[in-house]
Amino acid sequence: MNIFRLAGDMTHLASVLVLLLKIHTIKSCAGISLKTQELYAIVFAARYLDIFTDYISFYNTVMKLIFLGSSFSIVWYIKHHKIVRRSYDKDQDTFRHYFLLLPCLLLALVINEKFTFMEVIWTFSLYLEAVAILPQLVLLQRTRNIDNLTGQYVFLLGGYRALYILNWIYRYFTEPHYVHWITWISGLVQTLLYADFFYYYFQSWKNNMKLQLPA
């Protein structure tokens, strides 16, 4: 554990809390992509299978349970809550997200650090997380009218991954033999997908304007 890893975890947690705050207090999921939330639920389900077999620390277990529970509860709220589901923009959220699953799985079967079930599933979760934000970004470009909580949620998600890159750089220079190319490249791809959003987010903040993405 280091300051970059802790900051990344807290930023990731903050993104989930912001989204839950929007859903629970405003009773709205406007601007939120169900497709992205379903992909994240699959990511966490695949990545945290080891919660039943490996104990690392109390902190690690609690964080895993939080992300598992929150991701599935968010999906449930958007699909089934009698008030929240009315604000879901199904007509705009049309990215065919399931088409991302098979390529990520095939890539995990071909490129992995060790060909075992748990390792392949974990690698699959890395590849899928790298592209899981795509439906959300596409939805924001289509709607263009982005409320503050939705903008903060996406910004915090991107910030979490950027902080994890700093964590990897720190560990590379402080820990012997710390090399994880698959994790690094997946994380870099994921962060690059946020680049356009970050630009317009900071522009809107600097000019005190409402956040809008170009169509």
JSON list of C-alpha atoms in Angstrom, two decimals:
[
{"chain": "A", "resi": 1, "resn": "MET", "atom": "CA", "xyz": [0.00, 0.00, 0.00]},
{"chain": "A", "resi": 2, "resn": "ASN", "atom": "CA", "xyz": [1.20, 3.50, -0.85]},
{"chain": "A", "resi": 3, "resn": "ILE", "atom": "CA", "xyz": [-0.35, 6.97, -1.06]},
{"chain": "A", "resi": 4, "resn": "PHE", "atom": "CA", "xyz": [-1.16, 6.63, -4.78]},
{"chain": "A", "resi": 5, "resn": "ARG", "atom": "CA", "xyz": [-2.88, 3.28, -4.33]},
{"chain": "A", "resi": 6, "resn": "LEU", "atom": "CA", "xyz": [-4.86, 4.56, -1.34]},
{"chain": "A", "resi": 7, "resn": "ALA", "atom": "CA", "xyz": [-5.83, 7.75, -3.20]},
{"chain": "A", "resi": 8, "resn": "GLY", "atom": "CA", "xyz": [-6.89, 5.64, -6.20]},
{"chain": "A", "resi": 9, "resn": "ASP", "atom": "CA", "xyz": [-9.04, 3.38, -4.05]},
{"chain": "A", "resi": 10, "resn": "MET", "atom": "CA", "xyz": [-10.67, 6.34, -2.29]},
{"chain": "A", "resi": 11, "resn": "THR", "atom": "CA", "xyz": [-11.33, 8.08, -5.61]},
{"chain": "A", "resi": 12, "resn": "HIS", "atom": "CA", "xyz": [-12.90, 4.90, -6.97]},
{"chain": "A", "resi": 13, "resn": "LEU", "atom": "CA", "xyz": [-15.02, 4.62, -3.84]},
{"chain": "A", "resi": 14, "resn": "ALA", "atom": "CA", "xyz": [-16.00, 8.28, -4.15]},
{"chain": "A", "resi": 15, "resn": "SER", "atom": "CA", "xyz": [-17.20, 7.70, -7.72]},
{"chain": "A", "resi": 16, "resn": "VAL", "atom": "CA", "xyz": [-19.50, 4.92, -6.52]},
{"chain": "A", "resi": 17, "resn": "LEU", "atom": "CA", "xyz": [-20.80, 7.05, -3.64]},
{"chain": "A", "resi": 18, "resn": "VAL", "atom": "CA", "xyz": [-21.53, 9.95, -6.01]},
{"chain": "A", "resi": 19, "resn": "LEU", "atom": "CA", "xyz": [-23.53, 7.65, -8.29]},
{"chain": "A", "resi": 20, "resn": "LEU", "atom": "CA", "xyz": [-25.40, 6.11, -5.35]},
{"chain": "A", "resi": 21, "resn": "LEU", "atom": "CA", "xyz": [-26.10, 9.60, -4.01]},
{"chain": "A", "resi": 22, "resn": "LYS", "atom": "CA", "xyz": [-27.64, 10.58, -7.34]},
{"chain": "A", "resi": 23, "resn": "ILE", "atom": "CA", "xyz": [-29.78, 7.45, -7.47]},
{"chain": "A", "resi": 24, "resn": "HIS", "atom": "CA", "xyz": [-30.90, 7.44, -3.82]},
{"chain": "A", "resi": 25, "resn": "THR", "atom": "CA", "xyz": [-31.48, 11.14, -3.18]},
{"chain": "A", "resi": 26, "resn": "ILE", "atom": "CA", "xyz": [-32.62, 12.44, -6.57]},
{"chain": "A", "resi": 27, "resn": "LYS", "atom": "CA", "xyz": [-34.21, 9.12, -7.57]},
{"chain": "A", "resi": 28, "resn": "SER", "atom": "CA", "xyz": [-32.77, 9.56, -11.04]},
{"chain": "A", "resi": 29, "resn": "CYS", "atom": "CA", "xyz": [-30.33, 7.73, -13.29]},
{"chain": "A", "resi": 30, "resn": "ALA", "atom": "CA", "xyz": [-30.53, 10.29, -16.11]},
{"chain": "A", "resi": 31, "resn": "GLY", "atom": "CA", "xyz": [-27.27, 10.38, -18.05]},
{"chain": "A", "resi": 32, "resn": "ILE", "atom": "CA", "xyz": [-26.09, 7.07, -16.58]},
{"chain": "A", "resi": 33, "resn": "SER", "atom": "CA", "xyz": [-25.43, 4.17, -18.92]},
{"chain": "A", "resi": 34, "resn": "LEU", "atom": "CA", "xyz": [-26.92, 0.88, -17.78]},
{"chain": "A", "resi": 35, "resn": "LYS", "atom": "CA", "xyz": [-24.63, -0.82, -20.31]},
{"chain": "A", "resi": 36, "resn": "THR", "atom": "CA", "xyz": [-21.51, 0.47, -18.53]},
{"chain": "A", "resi": 37, "resn": "GLN", "atom": "CA", "xyz": [-22.91, -0.47, -15.12]},
{"chain": "A", "resi": 38, "resn": "GLU", "atom": "CA", "xyz": [-23.61, -4.02, -16.32]},
{"chain": "A", "resi": 39, "resn": "LEU", "atom": "CA", "xyz": [-20.06, -4.30, -17.66]},
{"chain": "A", "resi": 40, "resn": "TYR", "atom": "CA", "xyz": [-18.63, -3.12, -14.33]},
{"chain": "A", "resi": 41, "resn": "ALA", "atom": "CA", "xyz": [-20.76, -5.69, -12.49]},
{"chain": "A", "resi": 42, "resn": "ILE", "atom": "CA", "xyz": [-19.24, -8.39, -14.71]},
{"chain": "A", "resi": 43, "resn": "VAL", "atom": "CA", "xyz": [-15.75, -6.94, -14.17]},
{"chain": "A", "resi": 44, "resn": "PHE", "atom": "CA", "xyz": [-16.04, -7.09, -10.39]},
{"chain": "A", "resi": 45, "resn": "ALA", "atom": "CA", "xyz": [-17.72, -10.50, -10.38]},
{"chain": "A", "resi": 46, "resn": "ALA", "atom": "CA", "xyz": [-14.86, -11.92, -12.46]},
{"chain": "A", "resi": 47, "resn": "ARG", "atom": "CA", "xyz": [-12.04, -10.12, -10.65]},
{"chain": "A", "resi": 48, "resn": "TYR", "atom": "CA", "xyz": [-13.18, -10.90, -7.13]},
{"chain": "A", "resi": 49, "resn": "LEU", "atom": "CA", "xyz": [-13.88, -14.61, -7.47]},
{"chain": "A", "resi": 50, "resn": "ASP", "atom": "CA", "xyz": [-10.85, -15.10, -5.25]},
{"chain": "A", "resi": 51, "resn": "ILE", "atom": "CA", "xyz": [-12.76, -13.59, -2.34]},
{"chain": "A", "resi": 52, "resn": "PHE", "atom": "CA", "xyz": [-13.90, -17.15, -1.60]},
{"chain": "A", "resi": 53, "resn": "THR", "atom": "CA", "xyz": [-10.42, -18.68, -1.77]},
{"chain": "A", "resi": 54, "resn": "ASP", "atom": "CA", "xyz": [-7.75, -16.09, -0.89]},
{"chain": "A", "resi": 55, "resn": "TYR", "atom": "CA", "xyz": [-7.61, -13.75, 2.10]},
{"chain": "A", "resi": 56, "resn": "ILE", "atom": "CA", "xyz": [-5.23, -10.83, 1.66]},
{"chain": "A", "resi": 57, "resn": "SER", "atom": "CA", "xyz": [-6.36, -8.34, 4.30]},
{"chain": "A", "resi": 58, "resn": "PHE", "atom": "CA", "xyz": [-9.47, -6.96, 5.98]},
{"chain": "A", "resi": 59, "resn": "TYR", "atom": "CA", "xyz": [-9.18, -3.78, 3.91]},
{"chain": "A", "resi": 60, "resn": "ASN", "atom": "CA", "xyz": [-8.94, -5.76, 0.67]},
{"chain": "A", "resi": 61, "resn": "THR", "atom": "CA", "xyz": [-11.97, -7.91, 1.51]},
{"chain": "A", "resi": 62, "resn": "VAL", "atom": "CA", "xyz": [-14.11, -4.93, 2.53]},
{"chain": "A", "resi": 63, "resn": "MET", "atom": "CA", "xyz": [-13.28, -3.03, -0.67]},
{"chain": "A", "resi": 64, "resn": "LYS", "atom": "CA", "xyz": [-14.13, -6.07, -2.78]},
{"chain": "A", "resi": 65, "resn": "LEU", "atom": "CA", "xyz": [-17.50, -6.47, -1.04]},
{"chain": "A", "resi": 66, "resn": "ILE", "atom": "CA", "xyz": [-18.28, -2.76, -1.46]},
{"chain": "A", "resi": 67, "resn": "PHE", "atom": "CA", "xyz": [-17.59, -2.76, -5.20]},
{"chain": "A", "resi": 68, "resn": "LEU", "atom": "CA", "xyz": [-19.43, -6.03, -5.76]},
{"chain": "A", "resi": 69, "resn": "GLY", "atom": "CA", "xyz": [-22.47, -4.95, -3.76]},
{"chain": "A", "resi": 70, "resn": "SER", "atom": "CA", "xyz": [-22.63, -1.43, -5.18]},
{"chain": "A", "resi": 71, "resn": "SER", "atom": "CA", "xyz": [-22.24, -2.48, -8.82]},
{"chain": "A", "resi": 72, "resn": "PHE", "atom": "CA", "xyz": [-25.06, -5.02, -8.69]},
{"chain": "A", "resi": 73, "resn": "SER", "atom": "CA", "xyz": [-27.31, -2.72, -6.65]},
{"chain": "A", "resi": 74, "resn": "ILE", "atom": "CA", "xyz": [-26.85, 0.10, -9.19]},
{"chain": "A", "resi": 75, "resn": "VAL", "atom": "CA", "xyz": [-27.83, -2.24, -12.02]},
{"chain": "A", "resi": 76, "resn": "TRP", "atom": "CA", "xyz": [-30.89, -3.35, -10.03]},
{"chain": "A", "resi": 77, "resn": "TYR", "atom": "CA", "xyz": [-31.97, 0.22, -9.31]},
{"chain": "A", "resi": 78, "resn": "ILE", "atom": "CA", "xyz": [-31.73, 1.28, -12.96]},
{"chain": "A", "resi": 79, "resn": "LYS", "atom": "CA", "xyz": [-33.60, -1.79, -14.22]},
{"chain": "A", "resi": 80, "resn": "HIS", "atom": "CA", "xyz": [-36.19, -2.41, -11.51]},
{"chain": "A", "resi": 81, "resn": "HIS", "atom": "CA", "xyz": [-36.72, 0.52, -9.11]},
{"chain": "A", "resi": 82, "resn": "LYS", "atom": "CA", "xyz": [-40.18, 1.88, -9.91]},
{"chain": "A", "resi": 83, "resn": "ILE", "atom": "CA", "xyz": [-39.07, 5.53, -9.83]},
{"chain": "A", "resi": 84, "resn": "VAL", "atom": "CA", "xyz": [-35.41, 5.41, -10.86]},
{"chain": "A", "resi": 85, "resn": "ARG", "atom": "CA", "xyz": [-36.01, 3.29, -13.95]},
{"chain": "A", "resi": 86, "resn": "ARG", "atom": "CA", "xyz": [-38.34, 5.95, -15.41]},
{"chain": "A", "resi": 87, "resn": "SER", "atom": "CA", "xyz": [-35.39, 8.33, -15.86]},
{"chain": "A", "resi": 88, "resn": "TYR", "atom": "CA", "xyz": [-33.27, 5.80, -17.73]},
{"chain": "A", "resi": 89, "resn": "ASP", "atom": "CA", "xyz": [-32.77, 6.90, -21.34]},
{"chain": "A", "resi": 90, "resn": "LYS", "atom": "CA", "xyz": [-32.97, 3.56, -23.10]},
{"chain": "A", "resi": 91, "resn": "ASP", "atom": "CA", "xyz": [-33.30, 5.12, -26.54]},
{"chain": "A", "resi": 92, "resn": "GLN", "atom": "CA", "xyz": [-29.92, 6.88, -26.23]},
{"chain": "A", "resi": 93, "resn": "ASP", "atom": "CA", "xyz": [-28.06, 4.11, -24.35]},
{"chain": "A", "resi": 94, "resn": "THR", "atom": "CA", "xyz": [-27.81, 1.78, -27.34]},
{"chain": "A", "resi": 95, "resn": "PHE", "atom": "CA", "xyz": [-24.11, 0.82, -27.36]},
{"chain": "A", "resi": 96, "resn": "ARG", "atom": "CA", "xyz": [-23.91, -2.94, -28.02]},
{"chain": "A", "resi": 97, "resn": "HIS", "atom": "CA", "xyz": [-21.86, -3.61, -24.93]},
{"chain": "A", "resi": 98, "resn": "TYR", "atom": "CA", "xyz": [-22.11, -7.39, -25.03]},
{"chain": "A", "resi": 99, "resn": "PHE", "atom": "CA", "xyz": [-20.00, -7.33, -28.18]},
{"chain": "A", "resi": 100, "resn": "LEU", "atom": "CA", "xyz": [-17.09, -6.33, -25.93]},
{"chain": "A", "resi": 101, "resn": "LEU", "atom": "CA", "xyz": [-17.29, -9.52, -23.84]},
{"chain": "A", "resi": 102, "resn": "LEU", "atom": "CA", "xyz": [-16.15, -12.13, -26.35]},
{"chain": "A", "resi": 103, "resn": "PRO", "atom": "CA", "xyz": [-13.10, -10.20, -27.67]},
{"chain": "A", "resi": 104, "resn": "CYS", "atom": "CA", "xyz": [-11.97, -9.52, -24.10]},
{"chain": "A", "resi": 105, "resn": "LEU", "atom": "CA", "xyz": [-12.39, -13.18, -23.15]},
{"chain": "A", "resi": 106, "resn": "LEU", "atom": "CA", "xyz": [-10.57, -14.41, -26.25]},
{"chain": "A", "resi": 107, "resn": "LEU", "atom": "CA", "xyz": [-7.75, -11.95, -25.61]},
{"chain": "A", "resi": 108, "resn": "ALA", "atom": "CA", "xyz": [-7.51, -13.17, -22.01]},
{"chain": "A", "resi": 109, "resn": "LEU", "atom": "CA", "xyz": [-7.26, -16.76, -23.23]},
{"chain": "A", "resi": 110, "resn": "VAL", "atom": "CA", "xyz": [-4.43, -15.86, -25.61]},
{"chain": "A", "resi": 111, "resn": "ILE", "atom": "CA", "xyz": [-2.53, -13.20, -23.61]},
{"chain": "A", "resi": 112, "resn": "ASN", "atom": "CA", "xyz": [-2.22, -13.90, -19.91]},
{"chain": "A", "resi": 113, "resn": "GLU", "atom": "CA", "xyz": [0.51, -14.31, -17.33]},
{"chain": "A", "resi": 114, "resn": "LYS", "atom": "CA", "xyz": [-0.50, -17.86, -16.44]},
{"chain": "A", "resi": 115, "resn": "PHE", "atom": "CA", "xyz": [-2.99, -20.16, -18.14]},
{"chain": "A", "resi": 116, "resn": "THR", "atom": "CA", "xyz": [-5.20, -21.09, -15.21]},
{"chain": "A", "resi": 117, "resn": "PHE", "atom": "CA", "xyz": [-8.92, -20.48, -14.74]},
{"chain": "A", "resi": 118, "resn": "MET", "atom": "CA", "xyz": [-8.51, -17.82, -12.05]},
{"chain": "A", "resi": 119, "resn": "GLU", "atom": "CA", "xyz": [-5.72, -16.06, -13.92]},
{"chain": "A", "resi": 120, "resn": "VAL", "atom": "CA", "xyz": [-7.62, -15.99, -17.22]},
{"chain": "A", "resi": 121, "resn": "ILE", "atom": "CA", "xyz": [-10.78, -14.69, -15.53]},
{"chain": "A", "resi": 122, "resn": "TRP", "atom": "CA", "xyz": [-8.75, -12.02, -13.71]},
{"chain": "A", "resi": 123, "resn": "THR", "atom": "CA", "xyz": [-7.08, -10.98, -16.97]},
{"chain": "A", "resi": 124, "resn": "PHE", "atom": "CA", "xyz": [-10.48, -10.90, -18.69]},
{"chain": "A", "resi": 125, "resn": "SER", "atom": "CA", "xyz": [-11.66, -8.45, -16.02]},
{"chain": "A", "resi": 126, "resn": "LEU", "atom": "CA", "xyz": [-8.70, -6.17, -16.78]},
{"chain": "A", "resi": 127, "resn": "TYR", "atom": "CA", "xyz": [-9.41, -6.12, -20.50]},
{"chain": "A", "resi": 128, "resn": "LEU", "atom": "CA", "xyz": [-13.13, -5.58, -19.96]},
{"chain": "A", "resi": 129, "resn": "GLU", "atom": "CA", "xyz": [-12.62, -2.79, -17.43]},
{"chain": "A", "resi": 130, "resn": "ALA", "atom": "CA", "xyz": [-10.40, -0.99, -19.95]},
{"chain": "A", "resi": 131, "resn": "VAL", "atom": "CA", "xyz": [-13.36, -0.57, -22.32]},
{"chain": "A", "resi": 132, "resn": "ALA", "atom": "CA", "xyz": [-16.33, -0.67, -19.93]},
{"chain": "A", "resi": 133, "resn": "ILE", "atom": "CA", "xyz": [-16.63, 3.12, -19.89]},
{"chain": "A", "resi": 134, "resn": "LEU", "atom": "CA", "xyz": [-17.28, 3.30, -23.66]},
{"chain": "A", "resi": 135, "resn": "PRO", "atom": "CA", "xyz": [-21.12, 3.05, -23.45]},
{"chain": "A", "resi": 136, "resn": "GLN", "atom": "CA", "xyz": [-21.12, 5.81, -20.82]},
{"chain": "A", "resi": 137, "resn": "LEU", "atom": "CA", "xyz": [-18.94, 8.12, -22.91]},
{"chain": "A", "resi": 138, "resn": "VAL", "atom": "CA", "xyz": [-21.06, 7.48, -26.01]},
{"chain": "A", "resi": 139, "resn": "LEU", "atom": "CA", "xyz": [-24.23, 8.26, -24.04]},
{"chain": "A", "resi": 140, "resn": "LEU", "atom": "CA", "xyz": [-22.78, 11.53, -22.76]},
{"chain": "A", "resi": 141, "resn": "GLN", "atom": "CA", "xyz": [-21.83, 12.54, -26.29]},
{"chain": "A", "resi": 142, "resn": "ARG", "atom": "CA", "xyz": [-25.34, 11.82, -27.51]},
{"chain": "A", "resi": 143, "resn": "THR", "atom": "CA", "xyz": [-27.23, 13.59, -24.72]},
{"chain": "A", "resi": 144, "resn": "ARG", "atom": "CA", "xyz": [-24.65, 16.39, -24.30]},
{"chain": "A", "resi": 145, "resn": "ASN", "atom": "CA", "xyz": [-26.64, 17.76, -21.34]},
{"chain": "A", "resi": 146, "resn": "ILE", "atom": "CA", "xyz": [-24.54, 16.46, -18.44]},
{"chain": "A", "resi": 147, "resn": "ASP", "atom": "CA", "xyz": [-25.60, 17.18, -14.85]},
{"chain": "A", "resi": 148, "resn": "ASN", "atom": "CA", "xyz": [-23.02, 17.86, -12.16]},
{"chain": "A", "resi": 149, "resn": "LEU", "atom": "CA", "xyz": [-23.26, 14.50, -10.38]},
{"chain": "A", "resi": 150, "resn": "THR", "atom": "CA", "xyz": [-22.90, 12.52, -13.61]},
{"chain": "A", "resi": 151, "resn": "GLY", "atom": "CA", "xyz": [-19.89, 14.61, -14.62]},
{"chain": "A", "resi": 152, "resn": "GLN", "atom": "CA", "xyz": [-18.28, 14.14, -11.21]},
{"chain": "A", "resi": 153, "resn": "TYR", "atom": "CA", "xyz": [-18.93, 10.40, -11.35]},
{"chain": "A", "resi": 154, "resn": "VAL", "atom": "CA", "xyz": [-17.16, 9.97, -14.69]},
{"chain": "A", "resi": 155, "resn": "PHE", "atom": "CA", "xyz": [-14.34, 12.32, -13.65]},
{"chain": "A", "resi": 156, "resn": "LEU", "atom": "CA", "xyz": [-13.70, 10.36, -10.45]},
{"chain": "A", "resi": 157, "resn": "LEU", "atom": "CA", "xyz": [-13.70, 7.07, -12.38]},
{"chain": "A", "resi": 158, "resn": "GLY", "atom": "CA", "xyz": [-11.03, 8.42, -14.71]},
{"chain": "A", "resi": 159, "resn": "GLY", "atom": "CA", "xyz": [-9.12, 9.91, -11.80]},
{"chain": "A", "resi": 160, "resn": "TYR", "atom": "CA", "xyz": [-9.03, 6.56, -10.03]},
{"chain": "A", "resi": 161, "resn": "ARG", "atom": "CA", "xyz": [-7.33, 4.91, -12.98]},
{"chain": "A", "resi": 162, "resn": "ALA", "atom": "CA", "xyz": [-4.88, 7.80, -13.42]},
{"chain": "A", "resi": 163, "resn": "LEU", "atom": "CA", "xyz": [-3.86, 7.50, -9.75]},
{"chain": "A", "resi": 164, "resn": "TYR", "atom": "CA", "xyz": [-3.36, 3.77, -10.19]},
{"chain": "A", "resi": 165, "resn": "ILE", "atom": "CA", "xyz": [-0.90, 4.50, -12.99]},
{"chain": "A", "resi": 166, "resn": "LEU", "atom": "CA", "xyz": [1.07, 6.65, -10.54]},
{"chain": "A", "resi": 167, "resn": "ASN", "atom": "CA", "xyz": [0.88, 3.75, -8.08]},
{"chain": "A", "resi": 168, "resn": "TRP", "atom": "CA", "xyz": [2.40, 1.40, -10.68]},
{"chain": "A", "resi": 169, "resn": "ILE", "atom": "CA", "xyz": [5.18, 3.86, -11.47]},
{"chain": "A", "resi": 170, "resn": "TYR", "atom": "CA", "xyz": [5.96, 4.24, -7.76]},
{"chain": "A", "resi": 171, "resn": "ARG", "atom": "CA", "xyz": [6.02, 0.47, -7.23]},
{"chain": "A", "resi": 172, "resn": "TYR", "atom": "CA", "xyz": [8.21, -0.05, -10.30]},
{"chain": "A", "resi": 173, "resn": "PHE", "atom": "CA", "xyz": [10.91, 2.16, -8.80]},
{"chain": "A", "resi": 174, "resn": "THR", "atom": "CA", "xyz": [10.56, 0.95, -5.21]},
{"chain": "A", "resi": 175, "resn": "GLU", "atom": "CA", "xyz": [9.87, -2.80, -5.54]},
{"chain": "A", "resi": 176, "resn": "PRO", "atom": "CA", "xyz": [12.29, -5.25, -7.16]},
{"chain": "A", "resi": 177, "resn": "HIS", "atom": "CA", "xyz": [11.00, -7.23, -10.15]},
{"chain": "A", "resi": 178, "resn": "TYR", "atom": "CA", "xyz": [7.67, -5.38, -10.24]},
{"chain": "A", "resi": 179, "resn": "VAL", "atom": "CA", "xyz": [6.58, -5.79, -13.86]},
{"chain": "A", "resi": 180, "resn": "HIS", "atom": "CA", "xyz": [2.95, -6.38, -14.93]},
{"chain": "A", "resi": 181, "resn": "TRP", "atom": "CA", "xyz": [2.63, -5.46, -18.59]},
{"chain": "A", "resi": 182, "resn": "ILE", "atom": "CA", "xyz": [-0.96, -6.64, -19.00]},
{"chain": "A", "resi": 183, "resn": "THR", "atom": "CA", "xyz": [-2.19, -4.56, -16.08]},
{"chain": "A", "resi": 184, "resn": "TRP", "atom": "CA", "xyz": [-0.20, -1.53, -17.18]},
{"chain": "A", "resi": 185, "resn": "ILE", "atom": "CA", "xyz": [-1.30, -1.54, -20.82]},
{"chain": "A", "resi": 186, "resn": "SER", "atom": "CA", "xyz": [-4.96, -2.16, -19.92]},
{"chain": "A", "resi": 187, "resn": "GLY", "atom": "CA", "xyz": [-4.87, 0.68, -17.41]},
{"chain": "A", "resi": 188, "resn": "LEU", "atom": "CA", "xyz": [-3.21, 3.02, -19.89]},
{"chain": "A", "resi": 189, "resn": "VAL", "atom": "CA", "xyz": [-5.82, 2.25, -22.57]},
{"chain": "A", "resi": 190, "resn": "GLN", "atom": "CA", "xyz": [-8.58, 2.88, -20.05]},
{"chain": "A", "resi": 191, "resn": "THR", "atom": "CA", "xyz": [-7.09, 6.22, -19.00]},
{"chain": "A", "resi": 192, "resn": "LEU", "atom": "CA", "xyz": [-6.63, 7.36, -22.59]},
{"chain": "A", "resi": 193, "resn": "LEU", "atom": "CA", "xyz": [-10.34, 6.80, -23.24]},
{"chain": "A", "resi": 194, "resn": "TYR", "atom": "CA", "xyz": [-11.03, 9.49, -20.63]},
{"chain": "A", "resi": 195, "resn": "ALA", "atom": "CA", "xyz": [-8.67, 12.04, -22.23]},
{"chain": "A", "resi": 196, "resn": "ASP", "atom": "CA", "xyz": [-11.36, 13.82, -24.27]},
{"chain": "A", "resi": 197, "resn": "PHE", "atom": "CA", "xyz": [-13.74, 13.90, -21.30]},
{"chain": "A", "resi": 198, "resn": "PHE", "atom": "CA", "xyz": [-11.02, 15.29, -19.01]},
{"chain": "A", "resi": 199, "resn": "TYR", "atom": "CA", "xyz": [-10.30, 18.08, -21.48]},
{"chain": "A", "resi": 200, "resn": "TYR", "atom": "CA", "xyz": [-13.90, 19.27, -21.65]},
{"chain": "A", "resi": 201, "resn": "TYR", "atom": "CA", "xyz": [-14.40, 18.74, -17.90]},
{"chain": "A", "resi": 202, "resn": "PHE", "atom": "CA", "xyz": [-11.50, 21.08, -17.06]},
{"chain": "A", "resi": 203, "resn": "GLN", "atom": "CA", "xyz": [-12.59, 23.56, -19.72]},
{"chain": "A", "resi": 204, "resn": "SER", "atom": "CA", "xyz": [-16.07, 23.75, -18.20]},
{"chain": "A", "resi": 205, "resn": "TRP", "atom": "CA", "xyz": [-14.59, 24.11, -14.70]},
{"chain": "A", "resi": 206, "resn": "LYS", "atom": "CA", "xyz": [-12.14, 26.83, -15.77]},
{"chain": "A", "resi": 207, "resn": "ASN", "atom": "CA", "xyz": [-14.79, 28.83, -17.61]},
{"chain": "A", "resi": 208, "resn": "ASN", "atom": "CA", "xyz": [-17.52, 28.14, -15.04]},
{"chain": "A", "resi": 209, "resn": "MET", "atom": "CA", "xyz": [-19.73, 26.66, -17.74]},
{"chain": "A", "resi": 210, "resn": "LYS", "atom": "CA", "xyz": [-21.99, 23.63, -17.92]},
{"chain": "A", "resi": 211, "resn": "LEU", "atom": "CA", "xyz": [-20.16, 20.51, -19.05]},
{"chain": "A", "resi": 212, "resn": "GLN", "atom": "CA", "xyz": [-20.95, 19.46, -22.62]},
{"chain": "A", "resi": 213, "resn": "LEU", "atom": "CA", "xyz": [-19.21, 16.99, -24.90]},
{"chain": "A", "resi": 214, "resn": "PRO", "atom": "CA", "xyz": [-19.07, 17.50, -28.66]},
{"chain": "A", "resi": 215, "resn": "ALA", "atom": "CA", "xyz": [-21.40, 15.27, -30.67]}
]
